[in-house]
Coordinates of C-alpha atoms in Angstrom, one line a residue:
M163 CA -30.6 35.6 -17.5
N164 CA -28.0 38.1 -18.7
D165 CA -26.1 38.5 -15.8
P166 CA -22.6 36.4 -16.7
E167 CA -22.3 35.1 -12.9
T168 CA -25.4 33.6 -12.7
R169 CA -25.6 32.3 -16.5
K170 CA -22.5 30.4 -15.6
V171 CA -24.8 29.2 -12.3
V172 CA -27.3 27.6 -14.1
D173 CA -24.9 26.4 -16.9
R174 CA -23.1 24.4 -14.2
R175 CA -25.4 22.9 -13.0
A176 CA -27.1 22.2 -16.3
A177 CA -24.2 20.1 -16.9
L178 CA -23.7 18.0 -13.1
E179 CA -26.9 17.4 -13.7
A180 CA -26.9 16.0 -17.7
R181 CA -24.5 14.0 -16.7
D182 CA -26.1 12.2 -13.9
W183 CA -29.0 11.0 -16.0
L184 CA -26.8 9.9 -18.9
V185 CA -25.1 7.8 -15.8
R186 CA -28.8 6.8 -15.0
L187 CA -30.5 5.9 -18.2
T188 CA -27.4 3.9 -18.8
S189 CA -28.5 1.9 -16.2
G190 CA -29.8 -0.3 -18.0
D191 CA -33.0 0.0 -15.8
V192 CA -34.7 2.5 -16.4
G193 CA -39.1 3.0 -15.5
E194 CA -41.8 4.8 -16.7
A195 CA -41.4 7.0 -14.5
D196 CA -37.7 7.1 -14.8
M197 CA -38.5 8.6 -18.5
A198 CA -40.9 10.6 -17.3
S199 CA -39.1 13.1 -15.1
F200 CA -36.1 12.8 -17.8
R201 CA -38.6 14.4 -20.1
A202 CA -39.6 17.2 -17.6
W203 CA -36.6 17.8 -16.3
R204 CA -34.9 18.6 -20.1
D205 CA -38.0 20.1 -21.7
A206 CA -37.4 22.8 -18.4
L207 CA -34.9 24.9 -19.6
S208 CA -33.2 25.1 -22.7
E209 CA -30.3 25.2 -21.0
N210 CA -30.9 21.2 -19.6
S211 CA -30.9 20.6 -22.9
R212 CA -28.2 21.4 -24.1
A213 CA -26.2 20.8 -21.6
F214 CA -27.2 16.9 -22.5
A215 CA -26.2 17.3 -25.8
R216 CA -22.9 17.5 -25.6
E217 CA -22.6 15.1 -22.6
A218 CA -24.2 12.7 -25.4
A219 CA -21.8 14.2 -28.3
F220 CA -19.1 13.8 -25.4
W221 CA -19.8 10.1 -24.5
R222 CA -20.0 9.0 -28.2
Q223 CA -16.7 11.5 -29.1
L224 CA -14.9 9.0 -26.7
E225 CA -16.3 5.9 -28.0
M226 CA -14.7 6.8 -31.7
L227 CA -11.3 6.9 -30.0
G228 CA -11.4 4.6 -27.9
G229 CA -12.4 2.3 -30.7
G230 CA -15.0 0.1 -28.9
R231 CA -12.3 -0.9 -25.3
L232 CA -13.6 1.8 -23.5
E233 CA -17.5 0.5 -23.0
P234 CA -19.0 -3.0 -23.3
H235 CA -21.1 -1.5 -25.3
A236 CA -22.3 1.8 -28.0
V237 CA -23.7 4.8 -26.6
P238 CA -26.1 5.8 -29.4
T239 CA -27.4 9.0 -30.7
V240 CA -30.3 10.8 -27.7
A241 CA -33.0 11.4 -29.4
R242 CA -36.1 13.6 -27.9
S243 CA -37.6 10.9 -27.4
V244 CA -35.6 8.1 -25.8
G245 CA -37.5 4.6 -24.0
R246 CA -36.5 1.7 -22.7
R247 CA -33.0 0.7 -22.2
A248 CA -32.1 2.9 -25.4
V249 CA -28.5 4.0 -24.2
L250 CA -26.6 1.4 -23.5
A251 CA -24.7 0.3 -21.0
G252 CA -22.7 3.4 -21.0
G253 CA -22.0 5.7 -18.0
G254 CA -21.8 4.1 -14.8
A255 CA -20.8 0.4 -16.7
L256 CA -17.9 2.7 -18.4
A257 CA -17.0 3.7 -15.4
L258 CA -16.9 0.9 -13.6
A259 CA -15.0 -1.1 -16.2
G260 CA -12.7 1.5 -16.1
A261 CA -12.1 1.2 -13.0
A262 CA -11.9 -2.8 -13.1
A263 CA -9.5 -2.1 -15.5
V264 CA -7.3 -0.7 -14.1
A265 CA -7.1 -1.6 -10.7
A266 CA -6.9 -5.5 -11.5
P267 CA -3.5 -5.4 -13.0
R268 CA -2.2 -2.9 -9.7
L269 CA -4.2 -5.6 -7.4
G270 CA -2.1 -8.7 -8.9
L271 CA 1.0 -6.7 -9.0
S272 CA 0.0 -6.2 -4.9
W273 CA 0.5 -9.6 -4.3
T274 CA 4.2 -10.2 -5.6
A275 CA 5.1 -6.1 -4.7
D276 CA 7.1 -4.9 -1.9
L277 CA 7.3 -1.5 -2.4
W278 CA 4.7 0.3 -4.9
T279 CA 2.8 3.5 -6.1
A280 CA -0.5 4.2 -7.4
P281 CA -0.7 7.0 -11.0
G282 CA 0.7 11.1 -8.8
E283 CA 2.7 8.9 -6.3
Q284 CA 6.3 9.2 -5.3
R285 CA 7.9 7.5 -2.4
E286 CA 11.4 7.4 -0.9
A287 CA 12.8 4.3 1.1
R288 CA 15.1 2.6 2.2
L289 CA 16.8 -1.0 1.9
S290 CA 17.8 -2.8 4.4
D291 CA 21.4 -2.6 3.2
G292 CA 21.7 0.6 3.4
S293 CA 20.9 1.9 -0.3
A294 CA 18.4 4.2 -0.9
V295 CA 15.4 4.0 -3.5
F296 CA 13.1 6.0 -4.7
L297 CA 9.9 5.6 -6.4
N298 CA 9.1 7.3 -9.6
T299 CA 4.3 7.3 -10.9
D300 CA 2.5 4.2 -10.6
T301 CA 5.9 1.7 -9.7
A302 CA 6.5 -1.8 -8.6
L303 CA 9.6 -3.4 -6.8
A304 CA 9.6 -7.0 -5.3
L305 CA 13.1 -7.2 -2.9
D306 CA 14.9 -10.7 -3.0
F307 CA 17.9 -9.8 -0.4
E308 CA 20.2 -12.3 0.7
A309 CA 24.3 -12.7 2.1
E310 CA 24.5 -13.4 -1.6
R311 CA 23.2 -11.3 -3.2
R312 CA 20.6 -8.1 -3.7
V313 CA 18.5 -8.1 -6.2
V314 CA 15.9 -5.5 -6.8
R315 CA 13.4 -7.0 -8.6
L316 CA 11.5 -3.6 -11.0
L317 CA 8.3 -5.4 -11.7
K318 CA 7.0 -2.0 -13.5
G319 CA 7.4 1.7 -13.5
E320 CA 10.5 3.7 -13.0
A321 CA 12.8 4.0 -10.3
M322 CA 16.2 6.0 -8.8
F323 CA 18.0 4.2 -6.9
Q324 CA 21.5 5.2 -4.2
V325 CA 23.6 2.4 -4.0
R326 CA 27.2 3.3 -1.6
A327 CA 30.2 2.2 -1.4
G328 CA 30.9 -0.8 1.8
A329 CA 29.0 -4.0 0.6
A330 CA 30.3 -7.4 0.4
Q331 CA 27.6 -7.4 -3.0
M332 CA 26.6 -5.2 -6.0
L333 CA 23.0 -4.4 -6.4
R334 CA 21.5 -6.1 -9.2
V335 CA 18.4 -4.5 -11.2
S336 CA 16.3 -6.3 -13.1
T337 CA 13.5 -6.3 -15.6
L338 CA 11.6 -8.4 -18.0
N339 CA 14.3 -6.8 -20.3
G340 CA 17.5 -7.1 -18.6
S341 CA 19.9 -6.3 -15.2
A342 CA 22.1 -3.4 -14.6
D343 CA 24.7 -4.7 -11.6
A344 CA 26.5 -1.1 -9.5
S345 CA 28.4 -1.2 -6.5
D346 CA 28.7 2.3 -6.2
A347 CA 26.0 4.4 -8.2
D348 CA 23.3 6.8 -8.2
F349 CA 21.2 5.8 -11.2
A350 CA 17.5 5.5 -12.8
V351 CA 16.0 2.4 -14.6
R352 CA 12.4 2.5 -15.9
T353 CA 10.1 0.1 -18.2
E354 CA 8.5 0.6 -21.4
P355 CA 6.7 -2.2 -23.1
G356 CA 9.1 -3.7 -25.5
L357 CA 11.6 -1.5 -23.5
A358 CA 14.0 -1.0 -20.9
M359 CA 15.8 2.2 -20.1
V360 CA 19.2 2.8 -17.6
T361 CA 20.4 6.1 -17.2
S362 CA 23.2 6.8 -14.5
A363 CA 23.5 9.9 -13.1
R364 CA 26.8 8.8 -10.8
G365 CA 29.6 6.3 -11.3
E366 CA 29.5 2.7 -12.8
V367 CA 27.0 0.9 -13.8
R368 CA 26.7 -2.7 -16.0
V369 CA 23.9 -3.3 -17.8
A370 CA 23.0 -6.7 -19.8
G371 CA 20.1 -7.8 -21.5
V372 CA 18.6 -11.2 -20.6
E373 CA 21.5 -13.2 -21.9
P374 CA 23.6 -14.0 -18.4
P375 CA 25.8 -11.1 -18.1
N376 CA 29.2 -13.5 -18.8
A377 CA 26.9 -14.2 -21.7
G378 CA 28.7 -11.1 -23.9
G379 CA 26.3 -8.1 -24.6
A380 CA 27.1 -6.0 -21.8
V381 CA 27.8 -2.0 -21.7
L382 CA 29.2 -0.1 -19.3
V383 CA 26.7 3.4 -18.6
Q384 CA 28.8 6.1 -17.0
A385 CA 27.3 9.4 -15.1
G386 CA 25.6 11.2 -17.6
R387 CA 24.7 8.2 -20.4
R388 CA 21.9 6.7 -21.3
T389 CA 21.5 2.7 -22.4
Q390 CA 18.2 0.9 -23.9
V391 CA 17.7 -2.5 -23.6
P392 CA 14.6 -3.8 -26.2
D393 CA 13.2 -6.7 -24.9
G394 CA 14.8 -10.3 -25.7
G395 CA 17.8 -8.9 -27.1
T396 CA 21.0 -6.7 -25.8
P397 CA 21.8 -2.8 -24.2
T398 CA 23.1 -0.2 -26.8
T399 CA 25.6 1.7 -26.9
P400 CA 25.1 4.7 -23.8
V401 CA 24.8 7.5 -25.5
S402 CA 24.7 10.9 -23.6
I403 CA 21.8 12.6 -22.0
D404 CA 21.0 16.1 -19.6
V405 CA 20.7 14.1 -16.9
E406 CA 18.8 17.3 -15.2
T407 CA 16.4 17.3 -17.6
E408 CA 15.4 13.5 -17.4
L409 CA 16.0 12.7 -14.7
A410 CA 13.7 16.1 -13.3
W411 CA 11.0 14.0 -12.3
R412 CA 13.2 13.5 -8.7
G413 CA 12.4 16.7 -7.5
G414 CA 9.1 17.0 -8.6
R415 CA 8.7 18.2 -12.4
V416 CA 8.7 17.5 -16.3
V417 CA 11.0 19.0 -18.4
F418 CA 9.5 18.9 -22.5
E419 CA 12.7 20.2 -25.3
G420 CA 11.7 20.8 -28.4
R421 CA 8.9 17.1 -27.3
P422 CA 6.5 16.5 -29.6
F423 CA 2.8 17.7 -28.4
A424 CA 1.7 13.8 -28.3
D425 CA 4.9 12.4 -26.1
A426 CA 4.7 14.7 -24.3
V427 CA 0.7 14.0 -23.1
G428 CA 1.7 10.9 -23.5
E429 CA 4.7 11.7 -20.1
L430 CA 2.3 13.2 -18.5
A431 CA -0.2 10.7 -18.5
R432 CA 1.5 8.4 -16.4
Y433 CA 1.2 10.3 -13.2
L434 CA -3.2 10.5 -14.0
P435 CA -5.1 7.8 -13.2
E436 CA -7.1 8.2 -15.9
R437 CA -7.0 7.3 -19.3
V438 CA -5.6 9.5 -21.8
L439 CA -6.9 10.5 -25.2
L440 CA -6.2 13.0 -28.3
A441 CA -9.5 14.4 -29.9
P442 CA -8.7 13.0 -34.4
N443 CA -8.0 16.8 -34.8
V444 CA -5.7 17.3 -32.6
N445 CA -1.7 17.6 -34.3
G446 CA 0.4 15.8 -31.7
R447 CA 3.9 16.6 -33.7
A448 CA 3.7 19.7 -32.6
A449 CA 7.3 20.6 -30.4
V450 CA 6.4 21.8 -27.1
S451 CA 9.1 23.2 -25.2
A452 CA 8.2 23.5 -21.3
I453 CA 8.4 23.0 -17.9
F454 CA 5.5 21.7 -15.7
S455 CA 5.1 20.5 -11.6
L456 CA 4.3 17.1 -10.8
R457 CA 2.4 18.0 -7.9
A458 CA -1.0 19.0 -9.8
P459 CA -0.8 16.4 -13.0
H460 CA -3.9 17.4 -14.3
A461 CA -3.8 21.0 -14.3
A462 CA -0.1 20.1 -15.9
V463 CA -1.9 18.0 -18.7
A464 CA -5.0 21.4 -18.7
A465 CA -1.4 23.6 -18.9
L466 CA -0.4 21.3 -21.6
A467 CA -3.1 21.5 -23.9
A468 CA -3.2 25.1 -23.2
T469 CA -0.3 25.3 -25.7
Q470 CA -1.9 24.2 -28.6
G471 CA -4.9 26.0 -28.1
L472 CA -6.9 23.0 -26.8
S473 CA -8.9 22.0 -23.7
T474 CA -9.7 19.0 -21.6
R475 CA -12.3 16.9 -20.5
R476 CA -12.7 14.6 -17.8
I477 CA -14.3 12.2 -16.2
P478 CA -12.4 11.4 -12.6
G479 CA -11.4 7.8 -12.7
V480 CA -12.3 7.3 -16.2
V481 CA -11.0 9.3 -19.2
L482 CA -9.2 12.8 -20.1
L483 CA -10.6 14.1 -23.8
I484 CA -7.5 16.5 -25.3
A485 CA -9.8 18.1 -27.9

């Protein structure tokens, strides 16, 4: 088997079969006949044995990185002789647990949201008052439009609003952290745990905290500036930003200029359905300056990892490991 192409095909087949075996062995219902078949497959080729050892090590690494949150049980070291139920719930159970953890909150939002996007999806919509909204990845909006008011509740994620003058009432975008009011502006609102950010690309936006707008603490955000609203607090003093860089997602790109590697990974992870993990030996503080397309986010993460001499391993829909 000296032909490189032949070896590549054999190694690839062994890796796929090893993953299938790991899922079967972790199903919790493995009989003696299954174990006999597994041993026969493992011992048939040295490539099979090596591939299975790599997959088992990969699961154990995920367990350590996930702090026990990825799967209900640990995946122990796999010895040469594996008895019934020796490998506890991992593989298939992990996939189901991961999928359920991702799907549950989205299912809840689907009952209250009028507009939403999945991870990696972007969507543009026209509101009934003529305003336009562009939803970024993994975003949910609820609309509350009446004759006396125009309110959009940003339930999660990030969205850009284009509001034109002429309506009787200004448009209000509310979050758990506060609200942003505008009558003629282009602005983006983004939510993160404990924080909301409002960025104006055109026009003036009035941003307030959770207190009523007339209770003080509101700020006016001019074009090219951004404010942050901490949960339960008041908006920070608006600061100047590079709008083209900060809102590059609107054009399907993400731009990093001296961004710490871990932060850059976290930003790209917003566009993936999987959880993204960094191996313990990865330097998350290394600065990254690059531009990536959001059209293929998995390829973007792989390219980002390559800037640090790293590689990625992926279990579709569950986790992506950078190591």
